[in-house]
Coordinates of C-alpha atoms and ligand atoms in Angstrom, one line a residue:
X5 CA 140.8 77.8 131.5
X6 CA 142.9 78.5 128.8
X7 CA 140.0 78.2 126.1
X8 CA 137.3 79.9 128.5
X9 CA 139.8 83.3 128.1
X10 CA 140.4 82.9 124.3
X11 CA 136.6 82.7 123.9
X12 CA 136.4 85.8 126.5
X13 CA 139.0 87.6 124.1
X14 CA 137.5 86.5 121.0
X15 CA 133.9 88.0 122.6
X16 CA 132.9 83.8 121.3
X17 CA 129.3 83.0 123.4
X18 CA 129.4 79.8 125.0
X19 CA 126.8 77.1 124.3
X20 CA 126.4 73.3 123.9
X21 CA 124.3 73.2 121.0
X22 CA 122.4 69.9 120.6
X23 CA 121.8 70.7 116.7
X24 CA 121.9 67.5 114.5
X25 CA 123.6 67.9 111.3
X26 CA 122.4 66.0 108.3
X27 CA 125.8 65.4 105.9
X28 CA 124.7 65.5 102.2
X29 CA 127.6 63.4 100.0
X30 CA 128.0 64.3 96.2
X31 CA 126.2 61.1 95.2
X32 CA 123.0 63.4 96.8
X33 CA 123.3 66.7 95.8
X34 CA 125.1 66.8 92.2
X35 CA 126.7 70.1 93.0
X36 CA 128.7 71.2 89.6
X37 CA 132.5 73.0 91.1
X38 CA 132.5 74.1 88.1
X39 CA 130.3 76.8 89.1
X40 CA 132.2 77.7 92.2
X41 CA 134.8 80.9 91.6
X42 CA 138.3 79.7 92.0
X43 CA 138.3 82.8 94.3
X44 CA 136.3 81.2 97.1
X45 CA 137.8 77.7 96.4
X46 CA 141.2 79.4 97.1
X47 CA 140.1 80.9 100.4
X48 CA 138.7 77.8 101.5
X49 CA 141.4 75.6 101.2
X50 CA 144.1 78.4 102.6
X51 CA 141.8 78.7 106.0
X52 CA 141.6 75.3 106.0
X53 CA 145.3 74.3 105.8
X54 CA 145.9 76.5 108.5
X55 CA 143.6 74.6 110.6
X56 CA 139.9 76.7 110.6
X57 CA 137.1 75.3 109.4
X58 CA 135.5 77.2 106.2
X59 CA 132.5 76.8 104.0
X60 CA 130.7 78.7 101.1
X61 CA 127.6 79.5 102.6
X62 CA 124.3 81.0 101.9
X63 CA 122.9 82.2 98.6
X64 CA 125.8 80.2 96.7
X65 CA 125.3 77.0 98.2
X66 CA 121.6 77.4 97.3
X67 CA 122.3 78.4 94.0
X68 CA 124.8 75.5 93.6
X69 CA 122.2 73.1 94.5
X70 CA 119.6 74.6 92.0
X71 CA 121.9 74.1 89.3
X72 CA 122.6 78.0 88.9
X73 CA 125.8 79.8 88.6
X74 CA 125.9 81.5 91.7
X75 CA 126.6 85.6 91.4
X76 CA 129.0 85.9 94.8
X77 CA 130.3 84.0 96.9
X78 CA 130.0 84.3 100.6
X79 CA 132.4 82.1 103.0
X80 CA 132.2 81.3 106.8
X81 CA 134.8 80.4 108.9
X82 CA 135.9 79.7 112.6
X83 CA 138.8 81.9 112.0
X84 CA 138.5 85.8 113.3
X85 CA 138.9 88.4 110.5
X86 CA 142.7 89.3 112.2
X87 CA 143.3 85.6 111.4
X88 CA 141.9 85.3 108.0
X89 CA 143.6 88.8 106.9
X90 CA 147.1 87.4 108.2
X91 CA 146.8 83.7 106.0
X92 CA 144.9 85.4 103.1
X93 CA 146.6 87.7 100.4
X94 CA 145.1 90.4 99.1
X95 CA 142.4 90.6 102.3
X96 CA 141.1 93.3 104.1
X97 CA 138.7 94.2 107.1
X98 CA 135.8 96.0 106.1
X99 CA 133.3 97.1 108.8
X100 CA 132.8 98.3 112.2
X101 CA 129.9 96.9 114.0
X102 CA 130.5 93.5 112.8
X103 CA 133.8 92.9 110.4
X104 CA 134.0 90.8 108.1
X105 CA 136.8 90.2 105.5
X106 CA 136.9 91.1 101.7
X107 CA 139.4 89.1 99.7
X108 CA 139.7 90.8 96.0
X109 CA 140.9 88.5 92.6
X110 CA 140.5 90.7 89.8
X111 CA 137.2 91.4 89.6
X112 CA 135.6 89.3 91.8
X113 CA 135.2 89.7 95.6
X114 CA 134.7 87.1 98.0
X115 CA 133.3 88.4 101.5
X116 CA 134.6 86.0 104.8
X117 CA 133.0 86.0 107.7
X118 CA 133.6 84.8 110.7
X119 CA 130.9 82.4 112.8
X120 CA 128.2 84.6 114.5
X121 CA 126.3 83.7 117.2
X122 CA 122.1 83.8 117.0
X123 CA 120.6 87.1 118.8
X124 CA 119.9 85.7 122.2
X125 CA 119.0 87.3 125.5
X126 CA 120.7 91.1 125.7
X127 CA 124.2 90.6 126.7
X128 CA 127.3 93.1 126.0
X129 CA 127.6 92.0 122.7
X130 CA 123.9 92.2 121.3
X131 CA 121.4 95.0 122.2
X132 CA 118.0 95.3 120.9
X133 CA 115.7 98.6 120.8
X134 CA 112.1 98.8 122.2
X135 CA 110.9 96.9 119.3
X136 CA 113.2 94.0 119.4
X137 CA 115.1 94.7 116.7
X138 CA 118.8 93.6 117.2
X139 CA 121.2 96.8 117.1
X140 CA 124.4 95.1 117.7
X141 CA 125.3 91.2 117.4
X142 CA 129.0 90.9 117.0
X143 CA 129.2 88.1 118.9
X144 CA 131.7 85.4 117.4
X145 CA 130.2 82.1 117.9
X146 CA 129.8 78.2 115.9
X147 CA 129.5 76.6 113.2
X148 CA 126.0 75.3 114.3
X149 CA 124.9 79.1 115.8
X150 CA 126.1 80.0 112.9
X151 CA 123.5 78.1 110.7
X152 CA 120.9 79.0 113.8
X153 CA 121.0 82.7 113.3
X154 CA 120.7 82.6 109.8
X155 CA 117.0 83.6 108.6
X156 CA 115.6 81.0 106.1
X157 CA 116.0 77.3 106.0
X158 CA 117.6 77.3 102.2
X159 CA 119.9 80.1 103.5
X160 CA 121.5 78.4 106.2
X161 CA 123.6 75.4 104.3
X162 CA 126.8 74.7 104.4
X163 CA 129.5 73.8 101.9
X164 CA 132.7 72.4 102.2
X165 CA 134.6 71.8 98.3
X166 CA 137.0 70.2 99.6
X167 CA 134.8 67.1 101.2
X168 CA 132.5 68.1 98.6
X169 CA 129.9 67.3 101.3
X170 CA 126.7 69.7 102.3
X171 CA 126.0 70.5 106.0
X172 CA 122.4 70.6 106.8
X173 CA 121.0 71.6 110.2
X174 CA 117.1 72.6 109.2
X175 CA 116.1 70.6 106.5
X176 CA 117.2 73.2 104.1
X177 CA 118.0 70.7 101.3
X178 CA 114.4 69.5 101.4
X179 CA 113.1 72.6 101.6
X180 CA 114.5 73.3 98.5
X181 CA 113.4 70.4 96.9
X182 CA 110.1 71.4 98.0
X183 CA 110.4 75.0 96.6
X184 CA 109.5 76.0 100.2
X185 CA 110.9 79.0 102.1
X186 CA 110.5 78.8 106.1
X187 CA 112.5 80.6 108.7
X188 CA 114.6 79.1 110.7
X189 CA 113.1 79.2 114.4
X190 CA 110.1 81.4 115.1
X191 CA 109.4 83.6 112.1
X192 CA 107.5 86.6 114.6
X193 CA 110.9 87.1 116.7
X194 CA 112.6 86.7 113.7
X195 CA 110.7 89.7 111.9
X196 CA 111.5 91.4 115.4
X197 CA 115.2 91.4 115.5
X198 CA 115.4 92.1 112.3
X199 CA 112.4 93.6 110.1
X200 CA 114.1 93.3 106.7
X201 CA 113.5 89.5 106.7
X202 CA 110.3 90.4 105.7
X203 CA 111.5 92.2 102.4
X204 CA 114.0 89.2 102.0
X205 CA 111.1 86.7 102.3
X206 CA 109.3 88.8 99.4
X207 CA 112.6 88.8 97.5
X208 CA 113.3 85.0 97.4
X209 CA 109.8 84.1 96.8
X210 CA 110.0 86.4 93.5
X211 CA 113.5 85.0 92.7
X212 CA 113.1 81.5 92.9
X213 CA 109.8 80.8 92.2
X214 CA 109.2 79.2 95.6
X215 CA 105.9 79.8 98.4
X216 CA 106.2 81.4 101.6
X217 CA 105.3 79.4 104.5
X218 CA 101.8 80.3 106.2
X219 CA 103.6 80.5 109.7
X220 CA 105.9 83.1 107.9
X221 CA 103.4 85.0 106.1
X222 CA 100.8 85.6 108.2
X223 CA 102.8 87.5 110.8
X224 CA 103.9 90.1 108.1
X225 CA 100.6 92.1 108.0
X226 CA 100.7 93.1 111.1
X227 CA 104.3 93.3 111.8
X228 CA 104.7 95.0 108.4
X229 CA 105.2 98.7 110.7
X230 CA 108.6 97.2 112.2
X231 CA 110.0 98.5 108.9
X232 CA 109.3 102.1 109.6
X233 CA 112.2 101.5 112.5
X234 CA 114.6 100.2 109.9
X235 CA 117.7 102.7 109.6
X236 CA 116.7 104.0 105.8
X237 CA 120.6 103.5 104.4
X238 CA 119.4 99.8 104.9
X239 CA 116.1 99.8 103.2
X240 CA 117.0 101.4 100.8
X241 CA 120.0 98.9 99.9
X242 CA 117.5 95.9 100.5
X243 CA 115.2 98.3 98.1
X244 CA 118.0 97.9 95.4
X245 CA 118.7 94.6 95.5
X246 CA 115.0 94.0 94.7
X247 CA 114.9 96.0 91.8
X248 CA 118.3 94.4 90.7
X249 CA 117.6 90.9 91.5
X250 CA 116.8 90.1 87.7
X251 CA 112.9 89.2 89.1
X252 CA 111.6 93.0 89.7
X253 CA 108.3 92.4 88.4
X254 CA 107.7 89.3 90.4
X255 CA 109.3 90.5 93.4
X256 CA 107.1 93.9 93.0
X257 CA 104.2 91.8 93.1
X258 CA 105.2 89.3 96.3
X259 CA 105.9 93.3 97.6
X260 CA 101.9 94.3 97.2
X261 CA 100.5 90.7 97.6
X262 CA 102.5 91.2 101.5
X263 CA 101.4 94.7 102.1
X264 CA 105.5 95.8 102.1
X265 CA 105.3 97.9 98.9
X266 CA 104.2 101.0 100.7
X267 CA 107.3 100.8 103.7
X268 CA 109.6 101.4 100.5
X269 CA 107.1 103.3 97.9
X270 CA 104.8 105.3 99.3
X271 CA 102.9 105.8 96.0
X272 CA 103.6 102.2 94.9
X273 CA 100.1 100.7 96.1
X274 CA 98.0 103.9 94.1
X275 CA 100.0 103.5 91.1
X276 CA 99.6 99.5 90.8
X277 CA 95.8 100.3 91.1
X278 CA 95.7 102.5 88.0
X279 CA 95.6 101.2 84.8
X280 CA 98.0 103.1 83.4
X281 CA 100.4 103.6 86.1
X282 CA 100.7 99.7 86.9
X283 CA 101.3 99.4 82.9
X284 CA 104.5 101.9 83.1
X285 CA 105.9 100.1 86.0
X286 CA 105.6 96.5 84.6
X287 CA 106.9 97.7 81.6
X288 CA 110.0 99.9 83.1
X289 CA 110.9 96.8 85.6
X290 CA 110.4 94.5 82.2
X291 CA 112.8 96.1 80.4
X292 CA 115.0 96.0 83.9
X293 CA 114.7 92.3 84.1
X294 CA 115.7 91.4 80.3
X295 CA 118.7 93.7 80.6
X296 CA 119.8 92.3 83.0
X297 CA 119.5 89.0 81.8
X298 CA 121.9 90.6 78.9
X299 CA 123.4 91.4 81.6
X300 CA 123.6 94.7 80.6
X301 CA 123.6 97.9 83.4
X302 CA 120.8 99.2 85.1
X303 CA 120.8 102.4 86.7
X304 CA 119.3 102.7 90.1
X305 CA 118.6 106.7 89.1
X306 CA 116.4 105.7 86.5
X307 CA 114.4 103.1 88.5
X308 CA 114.0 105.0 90.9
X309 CA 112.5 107.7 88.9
X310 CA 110.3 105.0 86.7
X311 CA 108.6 104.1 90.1
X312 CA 107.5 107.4 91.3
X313 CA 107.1 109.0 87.9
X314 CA 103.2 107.6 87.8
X315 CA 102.4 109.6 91.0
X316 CA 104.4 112.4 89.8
X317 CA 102.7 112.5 85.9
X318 CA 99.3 112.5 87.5
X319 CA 100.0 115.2 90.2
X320 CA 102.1 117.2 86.7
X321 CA 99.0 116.9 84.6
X322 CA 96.2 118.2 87.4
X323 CA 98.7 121.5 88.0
X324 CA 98.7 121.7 84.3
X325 CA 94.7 121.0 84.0
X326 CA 94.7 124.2 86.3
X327 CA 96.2 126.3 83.7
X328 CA 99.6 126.2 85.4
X329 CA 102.9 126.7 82.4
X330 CA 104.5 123.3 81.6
X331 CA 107.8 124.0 83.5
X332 CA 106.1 125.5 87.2
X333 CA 103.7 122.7 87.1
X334 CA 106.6 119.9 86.7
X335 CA 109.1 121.1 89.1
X336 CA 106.2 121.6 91.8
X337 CA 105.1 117.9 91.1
X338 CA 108.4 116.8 91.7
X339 CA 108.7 118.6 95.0
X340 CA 105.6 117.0 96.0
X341 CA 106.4 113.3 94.7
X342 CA 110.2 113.6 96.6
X343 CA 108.7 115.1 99.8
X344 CA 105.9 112.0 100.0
X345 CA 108.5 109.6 99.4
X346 CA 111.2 111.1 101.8
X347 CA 108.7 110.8 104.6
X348 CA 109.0 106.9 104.2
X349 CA 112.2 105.8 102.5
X350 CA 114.7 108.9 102.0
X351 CA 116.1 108.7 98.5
X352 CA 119.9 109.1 98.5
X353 CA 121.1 112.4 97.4
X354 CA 123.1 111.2 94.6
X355 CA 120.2 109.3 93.5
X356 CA 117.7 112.0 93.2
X357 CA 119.9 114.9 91.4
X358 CA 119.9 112.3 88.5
X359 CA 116.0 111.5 88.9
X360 CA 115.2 114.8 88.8
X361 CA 117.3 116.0 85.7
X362 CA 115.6 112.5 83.9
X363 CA 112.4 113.8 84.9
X364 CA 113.4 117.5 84.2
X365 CA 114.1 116.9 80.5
X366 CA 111.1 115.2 79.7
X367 CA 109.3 118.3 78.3
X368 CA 112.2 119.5 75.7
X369 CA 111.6 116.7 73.8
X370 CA 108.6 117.8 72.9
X371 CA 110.6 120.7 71.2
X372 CA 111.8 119.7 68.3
X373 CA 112.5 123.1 66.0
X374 CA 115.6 125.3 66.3
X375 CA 118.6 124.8 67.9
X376 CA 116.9 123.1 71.1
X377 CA 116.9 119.7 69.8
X378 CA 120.8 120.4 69.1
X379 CA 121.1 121.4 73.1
X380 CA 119.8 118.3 74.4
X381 CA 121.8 116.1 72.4
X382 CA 125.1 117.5 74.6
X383 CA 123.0 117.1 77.5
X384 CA 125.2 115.0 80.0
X385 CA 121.7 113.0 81.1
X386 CA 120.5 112.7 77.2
X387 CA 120.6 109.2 76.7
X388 CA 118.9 108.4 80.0
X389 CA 116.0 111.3 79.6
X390 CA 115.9 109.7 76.1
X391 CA 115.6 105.9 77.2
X392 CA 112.8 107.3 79.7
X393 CA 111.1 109.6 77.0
X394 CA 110.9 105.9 75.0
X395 CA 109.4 104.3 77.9
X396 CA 106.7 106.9 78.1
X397 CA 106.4 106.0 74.3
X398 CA 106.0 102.1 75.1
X399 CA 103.0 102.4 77.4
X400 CA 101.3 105.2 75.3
X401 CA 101.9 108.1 77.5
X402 CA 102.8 110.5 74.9
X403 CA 102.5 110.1 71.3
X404 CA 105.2 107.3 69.9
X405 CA 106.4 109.5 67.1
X406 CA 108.2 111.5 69.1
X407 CA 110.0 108.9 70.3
X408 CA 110.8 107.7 66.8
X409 CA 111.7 111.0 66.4
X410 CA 114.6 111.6 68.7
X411 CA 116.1 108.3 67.5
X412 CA 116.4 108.9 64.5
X413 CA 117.6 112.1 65.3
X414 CA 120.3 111.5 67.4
X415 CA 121.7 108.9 64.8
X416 CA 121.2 111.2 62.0
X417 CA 124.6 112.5 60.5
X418 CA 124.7 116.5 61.5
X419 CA 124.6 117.4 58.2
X420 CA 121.2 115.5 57.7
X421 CA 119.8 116.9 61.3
X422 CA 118.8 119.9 60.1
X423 CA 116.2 119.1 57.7
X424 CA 114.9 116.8 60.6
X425 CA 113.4 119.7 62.7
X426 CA 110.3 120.2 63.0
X427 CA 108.7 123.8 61.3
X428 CA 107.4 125.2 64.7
X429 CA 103.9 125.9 64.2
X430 CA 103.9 129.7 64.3
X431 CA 107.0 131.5 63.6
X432 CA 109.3 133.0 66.0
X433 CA 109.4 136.1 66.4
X434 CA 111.2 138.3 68.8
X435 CA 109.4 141.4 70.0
X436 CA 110.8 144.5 69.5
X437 CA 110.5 147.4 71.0
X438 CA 108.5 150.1 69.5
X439 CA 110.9 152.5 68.9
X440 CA 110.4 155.8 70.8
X441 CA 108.2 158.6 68.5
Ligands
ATP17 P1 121.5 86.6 97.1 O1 121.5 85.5 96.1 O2 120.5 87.6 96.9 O3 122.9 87.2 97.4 P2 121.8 85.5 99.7 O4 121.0 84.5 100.5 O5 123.2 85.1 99.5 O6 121.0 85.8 98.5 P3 122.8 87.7 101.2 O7 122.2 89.0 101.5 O8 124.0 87.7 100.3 O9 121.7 86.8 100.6 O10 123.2 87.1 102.5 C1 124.0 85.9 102.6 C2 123.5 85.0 103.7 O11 123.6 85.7 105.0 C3 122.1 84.6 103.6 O12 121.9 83.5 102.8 C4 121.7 84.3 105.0 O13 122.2 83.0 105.4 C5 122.5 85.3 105.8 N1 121.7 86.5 106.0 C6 121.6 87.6 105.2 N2 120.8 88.6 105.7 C7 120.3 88.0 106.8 C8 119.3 88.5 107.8 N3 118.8 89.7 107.7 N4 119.0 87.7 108.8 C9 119.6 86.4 108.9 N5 120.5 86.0 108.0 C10 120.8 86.7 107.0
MG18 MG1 124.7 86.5 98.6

């Protein structure tokens, strides 16, 4: 009676799940705790003094078994944020429609979450639109519907530090092994709840070298359109963490060979076909991928802009082809470029007032007499026009020496910068009024 009303107040479903658990001992899975943050570890073993069950879940554990250094740490626990904010220090309750908690050391963060149930029929707690796609879940729920509504088999394991023992409920551990990525449960309702999976399918392929399933590919060319339904904050998130996964080029590609590419990139599917475009994306996402191995920042701005830029240039260079002036032609291009890709995936605002400044300076460094030159250097967006000007230089868009140029240019003591410019090919002259007879 008593636990039927906490689980009423606690909004916790009731089941009796019949899911078998395989326990994975350290003599099997050679996890290194080493690589765990001392963060989590401390979390963990708080929660669990006080009585709650907690694990490091998902991407770590995965990573942990792989032998990487996981990047974050995600930990699930039977204990409701309330609870985990009143044992945990430094905690706090961060969102509405299904909270979880963030507990900050230094630097890192490490998110908690509570056990959610899987989607299951409509029921107070979890709605669905006409599509199928969940709209609310926050239903509290197991440790075993926790690893059920999960979406991939590797995602959904389970690790206690403490034990130092892996919970498996679907084979994930073999699965990895295998370099295999399969859904957990039946991959077309899964797509249908919740469409991303399909982008995070592409993504893991591309990241971890592993095959998608046939049951969980095939669906995706048909029920690639659920994405159009997606709320476009959330695309464009999952959009990023592509680009920023350190495997953009591969993940790009596992994008075009699913037919996704075009629900985040309009253009993305024209520019891979030409030559040249296809060369100035793999080169711009190349250059992504090794600095971020440095690990070294990338700016979303700037990706964003080497994406659509293709489209753009070749839309530029027809209004230019018409006999339209340099500046007209450009800024009429990028109207065009934005409006196509808005239609799809709505860049952020903050996003695209630095594209189009990147974009915008790209003809004044073609100026390179006068004071001009000295203008740009002050330019708040200099080095990132600049880095773009070089990329354009890279792939043999425009000619290499002005790229060299600028570099030197910029590095040049401002004594020396002077004798730098370039002698404009017909002199300036100002025109004067004839003065009145
Ligand atoms: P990454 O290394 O990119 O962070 P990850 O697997 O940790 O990979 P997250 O987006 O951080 O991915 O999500 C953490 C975990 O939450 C996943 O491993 C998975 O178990 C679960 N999860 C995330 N998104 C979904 C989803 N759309 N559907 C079902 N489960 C999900
Ligand atoms: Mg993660």
């Amino acid at each position: 009676m008593i636990k039927q009303f906490i689980n009423k107040v606690l909004k916790r479903k009731q089941t009796n799940s019949t899911l078998k658990v395989t326990v994975i001992g350290p003599s099997k899975h050679h996890i290194d705790k080493n690589h765990i943050s001392h963060c989590a570890l401390g979390v963990i073993k708080q929660l669990q003094e006080a009585g709650f069950q907690a694990y490091i879940v998902g991407g770590a554990v995965r990573d942990l078994l792989l032998g990487k250094t996981p990047k974050d740490f995600d930990v699930a626990t039977n204990a409701t944020p309330e609870q985990v904010k009143r044992i945990i220090r430094r905690s706090r309750i961060i969102g509405r429609r299904f909270q979880i908690i963030h507990v900050q050391c230094g630097q890192e963060i490490v998110e908690v979450s509570t056990f959610r149930a899987k989607s299951g029929k409509e029921s107070l707690h979890q709605q669905v639109d006409e599509h199928g796609r969940l709209t609310r879940d926050n239903v509290f729920g197991t440790l075993e519907e926790d690893a059920e509504r999960r979406d991939f088999t590797i995602n959904a394991l389970f690790y206690d530090p403490q034990k130092n023992e892996v919970l498996d409920y679907f084979d994930g551990v073999k699965h990895l092994k295998q370099k295999h990525i399969t859904m957990i449960g039946e991959p077309i309702q899964r797509y249908r709840e919740d469409p991303v999976r399909m982008l995070r399918a592409a993504r893991f392929c591309a990241k971890l070298g592993f095959t998608l399933d046939n049951a969980c590919k095939e669906p995706i060319s048909t029920l690639n359109e659920l994405l159009l339904n997606v709320p476009e904050s959330r695309l464009f998130d999952e959009l990023l963490k592509i680009l920023l996964s350190g495997h953009a080029v591969n993940s790009l590609e596992q994008l075009r060979q699913l037919n996704l590419g075009s629900y985040l990139i309009p253009s993305l599917d024209n520019t891979l076909s030409d030559k040249q475009g296809a060369l100035f994306i793999q080169q711009a996402l190349l250059n992504t991928d090794q600095r971020i191995e440095k690990e070294l920042g990338v700016s979303p701005s700037f990706l964003m802009a080497t994406l659509l830029w293709p489209s753009l240039n070749l839309r530029w260079q027809q209004y230019l082809n018409k006999g339209e002036k340099t500046l007209p032609a450009l800024f009429t291009a990028i109207h065009e470029v934005l409006v196509e890709q808005d239609e799809v995936l709505m860049i952020p605002k903050r996003f695209e007032g630095t594209m189009k400044e990147i974009w915008g300076l790209q003809p004044r460094f073609e100026q390179r007499s006068g004071q001009r030159p000295f203008k740009l250097l002050q330019h708040p967006r200099f080095r990132a026009g600049y880095d773009f000007l070089i990329l354009r230089a890279q792939v043999g868009e425009i000619d290499p020496a002005i790229g060299q140029w600028w570099t030197e240019f910029q590095h040049a003591k401002p004594e020396d910068r002077e004798t730098m410019l370039v002698k404009p090919d017909r002199p300036i002259t100002r025109k004067r009024r004839k003065p009145k007879a």
